[in-house]
Amino acid sequence: MNSFDVIVVGGGHAGIEAACSVAQFKQTVLLISLKSVPVGSMPCNPSVGGIGKGQVVREIDALGGVMGKFSDLSAIQYRTLNTSKGHAVRSTRQQVDKYVYSEIATRYIESNEYISLLRDKVINVSRLSNKFIVSCETSSLKYFCSKVIVTTGTFLGGITHIGEEKKSGGRYDCESAPFANNFLQEFGFSFLRFKTGTPPRLISSSIDFSKCVPQESDPESINFHYKHAVSDRFLRQMTCYLTRTNEKTLDIIRSNRERSPLFNGQISGVGPRYCPSIEDKAFRHPDRDSHHIFLEPESIDGETIYPSGISTSLPKDVQVDFLNSIPGLESVKIKSFGYAVEYDVIDSSTLNRSLESIDVPGLYFAGQVNGTSGYEEAAAQGLVAGMNCGLSLRESDARLSLSRNDSYIGVMIEDLITQKRDEPYRLFTARAENRLLLREDNTISRITPFRKILGLETDIDRYNLFHVEQINKISKFCDNKRFYEGKDKDFFETNGFGSLSKDITLSELLKRPEVDPIKTLVDILKNESIEIDIKVAAEVAISKKYEGYIDKANQQNERLLNKDSKRINWKQLIESTNISNECKQRIARIRPEYFSELKNIEGIRPATISYVAGLLR
């Protein structure tokens, strides 16, 4: 068979989610991935989740995606980040076995009756009438489809750098994808040049871990997949370790500035500000010599270690020298050297909310090709592109359109399509205006309802009905359960709940600053012989804790949604005499469909926003 509904180019995290999302609609998908690159591979840190990213993985899972499930099944260490801060910004992170993750992803893809996996290199994509035609390097067949999703990651014009050594490829010792540059240029796309990097991989047996600080896996961290029990662990848990750079380390790096591709003009691409190389750190912070290095196993056998925090493209001899200056790494052996990769990305402001090209209908983009960084951001984009492909093939007007007011995925999509990228995009909780609402614990409640638009009936939809019933039941219990001044005073003091000068409800107790809301609710439910999923208890407890703030945020959110979700006619706006020429040019370039997109366009004047808001009123 050489005719499919959708062809996905690239078998990374964006490509996997895109293919699986289309398959949910029982439409046929051809997923094309390079032979030299494992499906769902992790060329950088083999971890899933993190600040803001943990929320995204849960949102993917609630929408029916697969990343959370694969991550749980291959996780070898768990951590909950930001535990010293409020629940709104706490995030789960899992260190995974990168080989197990890839094996699980490959098996899942190969077992799906609607997905065909082709290990080949795409050499051309063209269009004839309403069909795309895809040609590959080793296959004599031409493949036809209605939609194409491009998820080529760092392989567009990819060049790797280790010192003076330069090679073509999206990763070290891998091929690049020149076809895409050619056919995208034919369709009128322009490119930006970005850069990312990775540290050397170290042989575990050559490290003296006694000089490092151990970091054990957290047994209380909650799994990503909604079906997995909170404390399920599917693989043996591994210990990570912490060490640090020192003055000698940074002296070695600084004395080799002229040999660094980042500083001698060899690399022109813009790197990620929030994930800098060790060279960046050395010269950006000249007064600081101590930087964290997290030594993280890449697999359950622990043969190789990922030293997070020291991405580098310095020459191999310099890498050896500076590594040997670090406590625990004095005699370390290197499995593979760190390198930088330069690659092309498209201007994501030429896409709509479905991640479909505005100018080339049927052509979608997801992942690092859109200028983002991170497996989680890529997977979320793949899911959005895949879901919207599936919906459009039904010839339905419905689209999966998440806003920044209801999800981190919505925050990212809106940022991507309304702003030109000048550096790789990374998602943080700080990018969201509604962090108090966009928590990990309430993901099922706030995200699953969006699946109604898909018209699919799956386990996640049935689970949501049960979940909502349980939330309502426990919430009502909290409102009705009372503590009495005369009877429960000693109980309050014994448990450190503070004084009890009047009768209060359990909901009111959970709001007290000295009270741990989750533990308190779980303990009281046990005393009442009420069995409940800890995830339900957590959502209710935190919602009660911040109820007043959440009510205010909801009111503000409603006011925002009333305007933000309203459609606008950008063609009429660029003809208006009440809008400056500068703003008209920005509007014509972005072509916003909603008021929220207009507001988010970089450089739009407040007067223009006020004028359009007046029109909406």
Coordinates of C-alpha atoms in Angstrom, one line a residue:
M1 CA 0.0 0.0 0.0
N2 CA 1.4 3.4 -0.9
S3 CA -1.6 5.7 -0.1
F4 CA -2.3 7.0 3.4
D5 CA -4.5 9.6 5.0
V6 CA -1.5 11.2 6.7
I7 CA 2.3 10.9 6.4
V8 CA 4.4 11.9 9.4
V9 CA 8.0 12.7 8.7
G10 CA 10.2 12.0 11.8
G11 CA 9.9 9.4 14.5
G12 CA 10.8 11.5 17.5
H13 CA 8.4 12.5 20.3
A14 CA 6.4 14.9 18.1
G15 CA 6.1 12.3 15.4
I16 CA 5.0 9.5 17.8
E17 CA 2.2 11.6 19.3
A18 CA 1.1 12.9 15.9
A19 CA 0.9 9.4 14.4
C20 CA -1.0 8.0 17.5
S21 CA -3.4 10.9 17.5
V22 CA -4.3 10.4 13.9
A23 CA -4.7 6.7 14.5
Q24 CA -7.3 7.4 17.2
F25 CA -9.6 8.5 14.4
K26 CA -9.1 5.2 12.6
Q27 CA -7.2 7.0 9.8
T28 CA -4.1 5.5 8.2
V29 CA -0.7 6.9 9.0
L30 CA 2.7 6.3 7.5
L31 CA 5.4 7.2 10.0
I32 CA 8.8 7.7 8.3
S33 CA 11.9 7.6 10.5
L34 CA 15.6 7.5 9.7
K35 CA 17.2 4.0 10.0
S36 CA 20.0 5.4 12.1
V37 CA 17.8 7.0 14.7
P38 CA 15.7 4.9 17.2
V39 CA 12.0 5.8 17.4
G40 CA 11.3 8.0 20.4
S41 CA 15.0 8.4 21.0
M42 CA 16.5 10.8 23.6
P43 CA 19.7 12.3 22.3
C44 CA 19.9 14.7 25.2
N45 CA 19.0 14.1 28.8
P46 CA 16.8 10.9 29.1
S47 CA 14.2 12.5 31.4
V48 CA 10.6 13.5 31.0
G49 CA 8.9 16.3 32.9
G50 CA 10.3 19.1 35.0
I51 CA 9.2 22.7 35.7
G52 CA 6.2 23.4 33.5
K53 CA 7.0 20.3 31.5
G54 CA 5.5 17.9 34.1
Q55 CA 2.2 19.8 33.6
V56 CA 2.4 19.4 29.9
V57 CA 3.0 15.6 30.1
R58 CA -0.1 15.2 32.2
E59 CA -2.1 17.4 29.7
I60 CA -0.9 15.1 26.9
D61 CA -2.0 12.1 28.9
A62 CA -5.4 13.6 29.7
L63 CA -5.9 14.2 25.9
G64 CA -5.2 10.6 25.1
G65 CA -1.5 10.9 24.3
V66 CA 1.2 8.3 25.0
M67 CA 4.2 10.1 26.5
G68 CA 3.1 9.8 30.1
K69 CA 2.4 6.1 29.8
F70 CA 5.8 5.4 28.1
S71 CA 7.6 7.5 30.7
D72 CA 6.1 5.7 33.7
L73 CA 6.9 2.3 32.2
S74 CA 10.6 3.2 31.7
A75 CA 11.2 5.5 34.7
I76 CA 14.2 4.7 36.8
Q77 CA 14.1 7.8 39.1
Y78 CA 11.3 10.1 40.3
R79 CA 11.5 13.6 41.7
T80 CA 8.9 16.3 42.5
L81 CA 10.4 19.7 41.8
N82 CA 9.6 23.0 43.6
T83 CA 8.3 21.2 46.7
S84 CA 9.3 24.3 48.8
K85 CA 6.9 26.4 46.8
G86 CA 3.2 26.4 46.3
H87 CA 1.3 23.6 44.6
A88 CA 0.7 25.7 41.5
V89 CA 4.3 25.4 40.4
R90 CA 5.2 21.9 41.6
S91 CA 6.2 19.6 38.8
T92 CA 7.0 15.9 38.4
R93 CA 10.2 14.8 36.7
Q94 CA 11.2 11.2 35.8
Q95 CA 14.6 10.0 34.8
V96 CA 14.0 7.2 32.2
D97 CA 15.8 4.3 30.7
K98 CA 16.2 5.7 27.2
Y99 CA 16.5 2.2 25.6
V100 CA 13.4 0.9 27.3
Y101 CA 11.5 4.0 26.4
S102 CA 12.4 3.6 22.7
E103 CA 11.6 -0.1 22.7
I104 CA 8.2 0.6 24.3
A105 CA 7.4 3.3 21.8
T106 CA 8.5 1.1 18.8
R107 CA 6.4 -1.8 19.9
Y108 CA 3.4 0.4 20.4
I109 CA 3.7 2.0 17.0
E110 CA 4.3 -1.4 15.3
S111 CA 1.3 -3.0 17.0
N112 CA -1.1 -0.2 16.0
E113 CA -3.2 -1.4 13.0
Y114 CA -3.6 2.1 11.6
I115 CA 0.2 3.0 11.7
S116 CA 2.8 1.8 9.2
L117 CA 6.4 2.4 10.2
L118 CA 8.9 3.0 7.4
R119 CA 12.7 3.2 8.2
D120 CA 13.9 5.3 5.4
K121 CA 15.1 8.8 4.4
V122 CA 12.7 11.2 2.8
I123 CA 14.3 12.9 -0.3
N124 CA 11.4 14.9 -1.7
V125 CA 7.9 16.1 -0.9
S126 CA 5.7 17.6 -3.7
R127 CA 2.1 18.4 -4.2
L128 CA -0.2 17.5 -7.0
S129 CA -3.7 18.9 -6.8
N130 CA -5.0 18.1 -3.3
K131 CA -2.5 15.3 -2.6
F132 CA 1.1 15.3 -1.3
I133 CA 3.6 12.9 -2.8
V134 CA 6.5 11.7 -0.7
S135 CA 9.6 10.0 -2.1
C136 CA 12.2 8.1 -0.1
E137 CA 15.9 7.2 -0.6
T138 CA 15.7 3.4 -0.8
S139 CA 12.1 2.7 -1.7
S140 CA 11.0 2.6 -5.3
L141 CA 7.5 3.6 -4.3
K142 CA 6.0 7.0 -4.1
Y143 CA 3.7 7.6 -1.2
F144 CA 0.5 9.6 -1.5
C145 CA -1.5 11.3 1.3
S146 CA -3.9 14.1 2.1
K147 CA -1.9 15.6 4.9
V148 CA 1.8 15.8 5.9
I149 CA 3.1 16.5 9.4
V150 CA 6.7 17.5 9.5
T151 CA 8.5 16.6 12.8
T152 CA 12.1 16.6 11.7
G153 CA 13.6 17.9 15.0
T154 CA 17.2 19.1 14.6
F155 CA 17.7 17.4 11.3
L156 CA 16.8 20.3 9.0
G157 CA 20.2 21.4 7.7
G158 CA 21.8 19.9 10.8
I159 CA 25.6 20.3 11.4
T160 CA 27.3 18.9 14.5
H161 CA 30.4 20.5 16.1
I162 CA 33.1 19.2 18.4
G163 CA 35.9 21.8 18.4
E164 CA 37.0 22.3 14.8
E165 CA 35.4 19.0 13.7
K166 CA 32.2 19.7 11.7
K167 CA 29.8 17.0 10.3
S168 CA 26.5 17.1 8.5
G169 CA 23.8 15.6 10.7
G170 CA 21.0 16.3 13.0
R171 CA 22.9 14.4 15.7
Y172 CA 26.5 13.2 15.9
D173 CA 27.1 10.4 13.4
C174 CA 23.6 10.7 12.0
E175 CA 22.3 12.0 8.7
S176 CA 20.6 15.4 8.2
A177 CA 17.4 16.1 6.3
P178 CA 18.2 18.4 3.3
F179 CA 15.0 17.4 1.5
A180 CA 12.9 19.4 3.8
N181 CA 14.9 22.6 3.3
N182 CA 14.4 22.2 -0.5
F183 CA 10.7 21.5 -0.5
L184 CA 9.9 24.0 2.2
Q185 CA 11.8 26.7 0.2
E186 CA 9.7 25.8 -2.8
F187 CA 6.6 26.4 -0.7
G188 CA 7.9 29.8 0.4
F189 CA 9.1 29.0 3.9
S190 CA 12.0 30.9 5.4
F191 CA 14.4 29.6 8.1
L192 CA 16.1 30.7 11.3
R193 CA 19.3 29.1 12.5
F194 CA 19.2 27.7 16.0
K195 CA 21.7 25.7 18.1
T196 CA 21.5 23.2 20.9
G197 CA 24.0 20.9 22.6
T198 CA 24.6 17.9 24.7
P199 CA 27.3 16.9 27.3
P200 CA 29.7 13.9 27.0
R201 CA 28.5 10.5 28.1
L202 CA 30.5 9.0 31.0
I203 CA 31.3 5.4 31.8
S204 CA 29.7 4.8 35.2
S205 CA 32.4 2.4 36.5
S206 CA 35.1 5.1 36.1
I207 CA 33.3 7.5 38.4
D208 CA 34.1 7.8 42.2
F209 CA 30.5 8.3 43.5
S210 CA 31.8 8.5 47.1
K211 CA 32.9 12.1 46.3
C212 CA 29.3 13.0 45.2
V213 CA 26.0 13.6 46.9
P214 CA 23.5 10.9 46.4
Q215 CA 19.9 11.7 45.3
E216 CA 17.5 8.9 45.8
S217 CA 14.2 8.3 43.9
D218 CA 11.2 9.9 45.6
P219 CA 8.6 7.1 46.4
E220 CA 5.9 9.7 46.8
S221 CA 6.1 11.2 43.3
I222 CA 3.0 10.5 41.3
N223 CA 3.0 8.7 38.0
F224 CA 2.0 10.6 34.8
H225 CA -0.4 8.1 33.3
Y226 CA -4.0 8.4 34.7
K227 CA -4.4 4.6 34.8
H228 CA -1.2 3.9 36.8
A229 CA -1.4 3.8 40.6
V230 CA 0.4 6.6 42.3
S231 CA 3.3 4.5 43.7
D232 CA 3.6 2.0 40.9
R233 CA 7.2 1.5 39.9
F234 CA 7.8 -0.6 36.8
L235 CA 11.6 -0.7 36.8
R236 CA 14.2 -0.8 39.6
Q237 CA 14.9 2.7 40.9
M238 CA 18.3 4.2 40.4
T239 CA 20.3 6.8 42.4
C240 CA 21.5 10.0 40.8
Y241 CA 24.4 12.0 42.2
L242 CA 25.4 15.7 42.5
T243 CA 28.8 17.1 42.0
R244 CA 30.1 20.6 41.1
T245 CA 32.5 22.4 38.9
N246 CA 35.3 24.4 40.6
E247 CA 37.8 27.2 39.8
K248 CA 40.1 24.8 38.0
T249 CA 37.3 23.5 35.8
L250 CA 36.3 27.0 34.7
D251 CA 39.9 28.1 34.2
I252 CA 40.5 25.3 31.7
I253 CA 37.3 26.3 29.8
R254 CA 38.1 30.0 29.8
S255 CA 41.7 29.4 28.7
N256 CA 40.4 27.6 25.6
R257 CA 37.9 30.2 24.5
E258 CA 39.5 30.6 21.0
R259 CA 39.0 26.8 20.5
S260 CA 35.3 26.9 21.3
P261 CA 33.0 26.9 18.2
L262 CA 30.6 29.0 20.2
F263 CA 33.0 31.9 20.5
N264 CA 35.4 31.7 17.5
G265 CA 32.6 32.3 14.9
Q266 CA 32.3 28.6 13.8
I267 CA 28.7 28.4 15.1
S268 CA 26.2 31.1 14.1
G269 CA 23.0 29.6 15.4
V270 CA 21.3 31.0 18.5
G271 CA 21.3 28.7 21.5
P272 CA 18.8 28.1 24.3
R273 CA 19.1 30.8 27.0
Y274 CA 17.6 28.6 29.7
C275 CA 19.8 25.5 29.0
P276 CA 23.3 27.1 28.4
S277 CA 26.5 25.2 27.7
I278 CA 29.3 25.1 30.3
E279 CA 31.2 27.6 28.0
D280 CA 28.2 30.0 28.2
K281 CA 28.2 29.7 32.0
A282 CA 31.9 30.3 32.2
F283 CA 31.9 33.5 30.2
R284 CA 28.4 34.8 31.2
H285 CA 29.2 34.5 34.9
P286 CA 33.0 35.2 35.2
D287 CA 32.7 35.7 39.0
R288 CA 31.2 32.2 39.5
D289 CA 33.1 29.0 39.4
S290 CA 30.8 26.5 41.1
H291 CA 27.9 25.0 39.0
H292 CA 25.8 22.0 39.7
I293 CA 26.4 18.8 37.8
F294 CA 23.8 16.0 38.1
L295 CA 25.1 12.6 37.3
E296 CA 22.1 10.7 35.9
P297 CA 22.1 7.1 34.7
E298 CA 20.8 6.7 31.1
S299 CA 19.6 3.1 31.6
I300 CA 18.8 0.5 34.2
D301 CA 22.2 -1.1 33.9
G302 CA 23.8 2.3 34.7
E303 CA 26.6 1.7 32.2
T304 CA 26.5 5.3 30.9
I305 CA 26.0 8.5 32.9
Y306 CA 24.5 11.8 31.6
P307 CA 26.3 14.7 33.4
S308 CA 23.5 17.3 33.3
G309 CA 24.8 20.9 33.4
I310 CA 27.9 20.6 31.3
S311 CA 26.7 20.6 27.6
T312 CA 29.8 21.5 25.5
S313 CA 31.2 21.6 22.0
L314 CA 34.8 22.2 23.1
P315 CA 37.5 20.0 21.5
K316 CA 37.8 16.5 22.9
D317 CA 41.1 17.0 24.7
V318 CA 39.7 20.1 26.5
Q319 CA 36.6 18.0 27.5
V320 CA 38.9 15.4 29.1
D321 CA 40.9 18.0 31.0
F322 CA 37.9 19.9 32.5
L323 CA 36.1 16.7 33.4
N324 CA 39.1 15.4 35.3
S325 CA 39.1 18.5 37.4
I326 CA 35.6 17.8 38.8
P327 CA 35.2 15.8 42.1
G328 CA 34.4 12.2 41.4
L329 CA 35.5 12.5 37.7
E330 CA 39.2 12.6 38.2
S331 CA 39.7 9.3 36.3
V332 CA 36.5 9.3 34.3
K333 CA 36.3 7.6 30.9
I334 CA 34.2 9.0 28.1
K335 CA 31.8 6.9 26.1
S336 CA 31.0 9.7 23.7
F337 CA 32.0 13.4 23.6
G338 CA 29.7 16.3 24.0
Y339 CA 28.8 18.3 20.9
A340 CA 26.7 21.2 19.6
V341 CA 24.2 20.9 16.7
E342 CA 23.1 23.8 14.4
Y343 CA 19.8 23.3 12.6
D344 CA 17.1 25.2 10.7
V345 CA 13.7 26.0 12.1
I346 CA 10.7 27.5 10.4
D347 CA 8.9 30.7 11.3
S348 CA 6.2 29.3 13.5
S349 CA 4.1 32.5 13.2
T350 CA 3.2 31.3 9.7
L351 CA 1.1 28.5 11.4
N352 CA -2.5 28.6 12.8
R353 CA -3.7 27.1 16.1
S354 CA -3.9 23.7 14.6
L355 CA -0.1 24.0 13.7
E356 CA -1.1 23.9 10.0
S357 CA 0.6 26.2 7.6
I358 CA -1.7 29.2 6.8
D359 CA -0.4 29.4 3.2
V360 CA -0.1 25.6 2.5
P361 CA -3.2 23.9 3.7
G362 CA -2.7 20.3 4.7
L363 CA 1.0 20.8 5.8
Y364 CA 1.5 20.7 9.6
F365 CA 4.6 21.2 11.7
A366 CA 5.4 20.0 15.2
G367 CA 8.4 19.9 17.5
Q368 CA 11.9 21.4 17.3
V369 CA 11.3 22.4 13.7
N370 CA 9.0 25.0 15.1
G371 CA 11.8 26.5 17.2
T372 CA 11.0 24.8 20.6
S373 CA 13.3 22.8 22.8
G374 CA 12.4 19.7 24.9
Y375 CA 10.8 16.4 24.3
E376 CA 7.6 17.4 26.2
E377 CA 7.0 20.6 24.1
A378 CA 7.6 18.5 21.0
A379 CA 5.2 15.8 22.0
A380 CA 2.4 18.3 22.9
Q381 CA 2.8 19.9 19.4
G382 CA 2.6 16.5 17.7
L383 CA -0.6 15.7 19.6
V384 CA -2.2 19.0 18.6
A385 CA -1.2 18.6 14.9
G386 CA -2.3 15.0 14.8
M387 CA -5.6 15.6 16.5
N388 CA -6.4 18.5 14.1
C389 CA -5.3 16.4 11.1
G390 CA -7.8 13.7 12.2
L391 CA -10.6 16.2 12.7
S392 CA -10.0 17.9 9.4
L393 CA -10.0 14.5 7.5
R394 CA -13.5 14.0 8.9
E395 CA -14.4 17.2 7.0
S396 CA -15.4 18.6 10.3
D397 CA -15.2 22.3 11.3
A398 CA -14.3 21.2 14.8
R399 CA -10.7 21.8 16.0
L400 CA -8.8 21.1 19.1
S401 CA -8.0 24.6 20.2
L402 CA -6.5 25.0 23.7
S403 CA -6.1 28.6 25.0
R404 CA -3.5 29.9 27.4
N405 CA -6.2 30.3 30.0
D406 CA -6.8 26.6 30.3
S407 CA -3.6 24.8 29.6
Y408 CA 0.2 25.0 29.3
I409 CA -0.1 23.5 25.8
G410 CA -2.4 26.5 25.0
V411 CA 0.2 28.9 26.4
M412 CA 2.9 27.3 24.2
I413 CA 0.8 27.2 21.0
E414 CA -0.3 30.8 21.3
D415 CA 3.3 31.9 22.0
L416 CA 4.6 30.0 18.9
I417 CA 2.0 31.4 16.4
T418 CA 2.0 35.0 17.5
Q419 CA 5.7 35.7 18.1
K420 CA 8.7 35.4 15.9
R421 CA 11.3 33.2 17.7
D422 CA 14.7 34.7 18.4
E423 CA 15.9 31.7 20.5
P424 CA 14.8 28.2 21.2
Y425 CA 11.5 28.2 23.1
R426 CA 11.2 26.5 26.4
L427 CA 8.0 26.2 28.5
F428 CA 8.0 27.4 32.1
T429 CA 5.3 27.9 34.7
A430 CA 6.2 31.6 34.6
R431 CA 4.9 31.8 31.0
A432 CA 1.3 31.2 32.2
E433 CA -0.9 33.9 33.5
N434 CA -3.1 31.4 35.4
R435 CA -0.6 29.3 37.2
L436 CA -2.9 28.8 40.1
L437 CA -5.4 27.1 37.8
L438 CA -3.0 25.2 35.6
R439 CA -1.7 22.8 38.3
E440 CA -0.6 19.2 37.9
D441 CA -3.2 17.8 40.3
N442 CA -6.3 19.1 38.5
T443 CA -5.2 18.2 34.9
I444 CA -7.8 15.5 34.4
S445 CA -10.7 17.8 35.4
R446 CA -9.6 20.8 33.3
I447 CA -8.3 19.0 30.2
T448 CA -10.3 15.9 29.6
P449 CA -13.5 17.8 28.7
F450 CA -11.7 19.1 25.6
R451 CA -11.9 15.5 24.2
K452 CA -15.6 15.9 23.6
I453 CA -14.8 17.8 20.5
L454 CA -13.0 14.8 19.1
G455 CA -16.1 12.6 19.2
L456 CA -14.1 9.6 20.5
E457 CA -15.1 7.3 23.3
T458 CA -12.1 5.7 25.0
D459 CA -10.9 4.7 28.5
I460 CA -9.8 8.2 29.3
D461 CA -13.3 9.6 28.7
R462 CA -14.9 7.0 30.9
Y463 CA -12.3 7.6 33.6
N464 CA -13.1 11.3 33.5
L465 CA -16.7 10.6 34.4
F466 CA -15.7 8.5 37.4
H467 CA -13.1 11.1 38.4
V468 CA -15.6 13.9 38.4
E469 CA -18.0 11.9 40.5
Q470 CA -15.3 11.3 43.1
I471 CA -14.2 14.9 43.1
N472 CA -17.8 16.1 43.7
K473 CA -18.3 13.4 46.4
I474 CA -15.1 14.4 48.4
S475 CA -15.7 18.1 47.9
K476 CA -19.2 17.8 49.3
F477 CA -17.8 15.8 52.3
C478 CA -15.3 18.6 53.0
D479 CA -18.1 21.2 53.0
N480 CA -20.3 19.1 55.3
K481 CA -17.8 17.6 57.7
R482 CA -17.7 19.9 60.8
F483 CA -15.4 20.3 63.8
Y484 CA -16.9 21.6 67.0
E485 CA -15.2 24.0 69.5
G486 CA -16.2 22.0 72.5
K487 CA -15.5 18.5 71.2
D488 CA -12.5 18.9 68.8
K489 CA -10.3 21.5 70.5
D490 CA -7.8 18.9 71.8
F491 CA -7.8 17.1 68.5
F492 CA -6.8 20.4 66.7
E493 CA -3.9 21.2 69.2
T494 CA -2.6 17.6 69.1
N495 CA -2.4 17.6 65.3
G496 CA -0.9 21.1 65.1
F497 CA -4.0 22.5 63.4
G498 CA -4.0 25.7 65.5
S499 CA -6.7 26.9 67.9
L500 CA -10.4 26.2 67.5
S501 CA -12.4 29.1 68.8
K502 CA -15.6 28.3 66.8
D503 CA -17.1 25.5 64.8
I504 CA -15.6 25.1 61.3
T505 CA -15.9 22.8 58.3
L506 CA -13.1 20.6 57.0
S507 CA -13.0 22.9 53.9
E508 CA -12.2 25.8 56.2
L509 CA -9.6 23.7 58.1
L510 CA -7.7 22.9 54.8
K511 CA -7.3 26.6 54.1
R512 CA -5.2 27.2 57.3
P513 CA -1.6 28.1 56.5
E514 CA -0.2 25.7 59.1
V515 CA -2.1 22.7 57.7
D516 CA -0.8 20.3 55.0
P517 CA -4.0 20.0 53.0
I518 CA -3.3 16.7 51.3
K519 CA -2.0 14.8 54.3
T520 CA -4.8 16.2 56.5
L521 CA -7.6 15.2 54.1
V522 CA -6.2 11.7 53.5
D523 CA -5.8 11.1 57.3
I524 CA -9.4 12.3 58.0
L525 CA -10.8 10.2 55.1
K526 CA -9.1 7.1 56.6
N527 CA -10.5 7.9 60.0
E528 CA -14.0 8.0 58.4
S529 CA -13.3 4.7 56.5
I530 CA -13.6 6.5 53.1
E531 CA -11.4 5.0 50.4
I532 CA -10.3 7.4 47.8
D533 CA -7.6 7.7 45.1
I534 CA -4.8 9.9 46.4
K535 CA -5.0 11.9 43.1
V536 CA -8.6 12.8 43.8
A537 CA -7.8 13.7 47.4
A538 CA -4.9 15.9 46.2
E539 CA -7.0 17.8 43.8
V540 CA -9.8 18.4 46.3
A541 CA -7.4 19.4 49.1
I542 CA -5.4 21.9 47.0
S543 CA -8.6 23.3 45.5
K544 CA -10.0 23.9 48.9
K545 CA -6.7 25.3 50.2
Y546 CA -6.7 28.0 47.5
E547 CA -10.5 28.2 47.0
G548 CA -10.7 32.0 47.5
Y549 CA -7.8 32.7 45.2
I550 CA -9.1 30.3 42.6
D551 CA -12.6 31.9 42.7
K552 CA -11.0 35.3 42.0
A553 CA -8.8 33.7 39.3
N554 CA -11.9 32.0 37.8
Q555 CA -13.8 35.3 37.7
Q556 CA -10.8 37.0 36.0
N557 CA -10.5 34.0 33.7
E558 CA -14.1 34.3 32.7
R559 CA -13.6 38.0 31.8
L560 CA -10.6 37.1 29.8
L561 CA -12.3 34.2 28.0
N562 CA -15.3 36.4 27.1
K563 CA -13.0 38.5 25.0
D564 CA -10.0 36.3 24.3
S565 CA -12.1 33.5 22.7
K566 CA -13.9 35.9 20.4
R567 CA -13.0 35.7 16.7
I568 CA -11.7 38.7 14.9
N569 CA -11.4 39.5 11.2
W570 CA -7.8 40.5 10.6
K571 CA -8.5 41.6 7.0
Q572 CA -10.9 44.2 8.2
L573 CA -8.4 45.4 10.9
I574 CA -5.6 46.1 8.3
E575 CA -8.1 48.3 6.4
S576 CA -9.0 50.3 9.5
T577 CA -8.0 54.0 9.7
N578 CA -7.8 53.6 13.5
I579 CA -4.8 51.3 13.5
S580 CA -1.2 52.4 12.9
N581 CA 0.6 51.1 9.8
E582 CA 3.2 49.4 12.1
C583 CA 0.4 47.4 13.8
K584 CA -1.3 46.6 10.5
Q585 CA 2.0 45.1 9.2
R586 CA 2.3 42.9 12.3
I587 CA -1.4 41.9 12.0
A588 CA -1.0 41.0 8.3
R589 CA 2.1 38.9 9.0
I590 CA 0.5 36.9 11.9
R591 CA -3.1 36.9 10.7
P592 CA -4.7 36.3 14.1
E593 CA -8.0 34.6 14.3
Y594 CA -8.8 35.4 18.0
F595 CA -8.5 38.4 20.2
S596 CA -6.1 36.5 22.5
E597 CA -3.8 36.0 19.5
L598 CA -3.9 39.7 18.6
K599 CA -3.0 40.7 22.2
N600 CA 0.0 38.4 22.2
I601 CA 1.6 39.7 19.0
E602 CA 4.9 41.2 19.8
G603 CA 4.9 45.0 19.3
I604 CA 1.1 45.5 19.1
R605 CA 0.3 48.8 20.7
P606 CA -2.1 49.1 23.6
A607 CA -4.2 51.6 21.6
T608 CA -4.8 48.9 18.9
I609 CA -5.8 46.3 21.6
S610 CA -8.2 48.9 23.2
Y611 CA -9.7 49.7 19.8
V612 CA -10.3 46.1 18.9
A613 CA -11.7 45.4 22.4
G614 CA -14.2 48.2 21.8
L615 CA -15.3 46.6 18.5
L616 CA -15.9 43.3 20.3
R617 CA -18.0 45.1 22.9

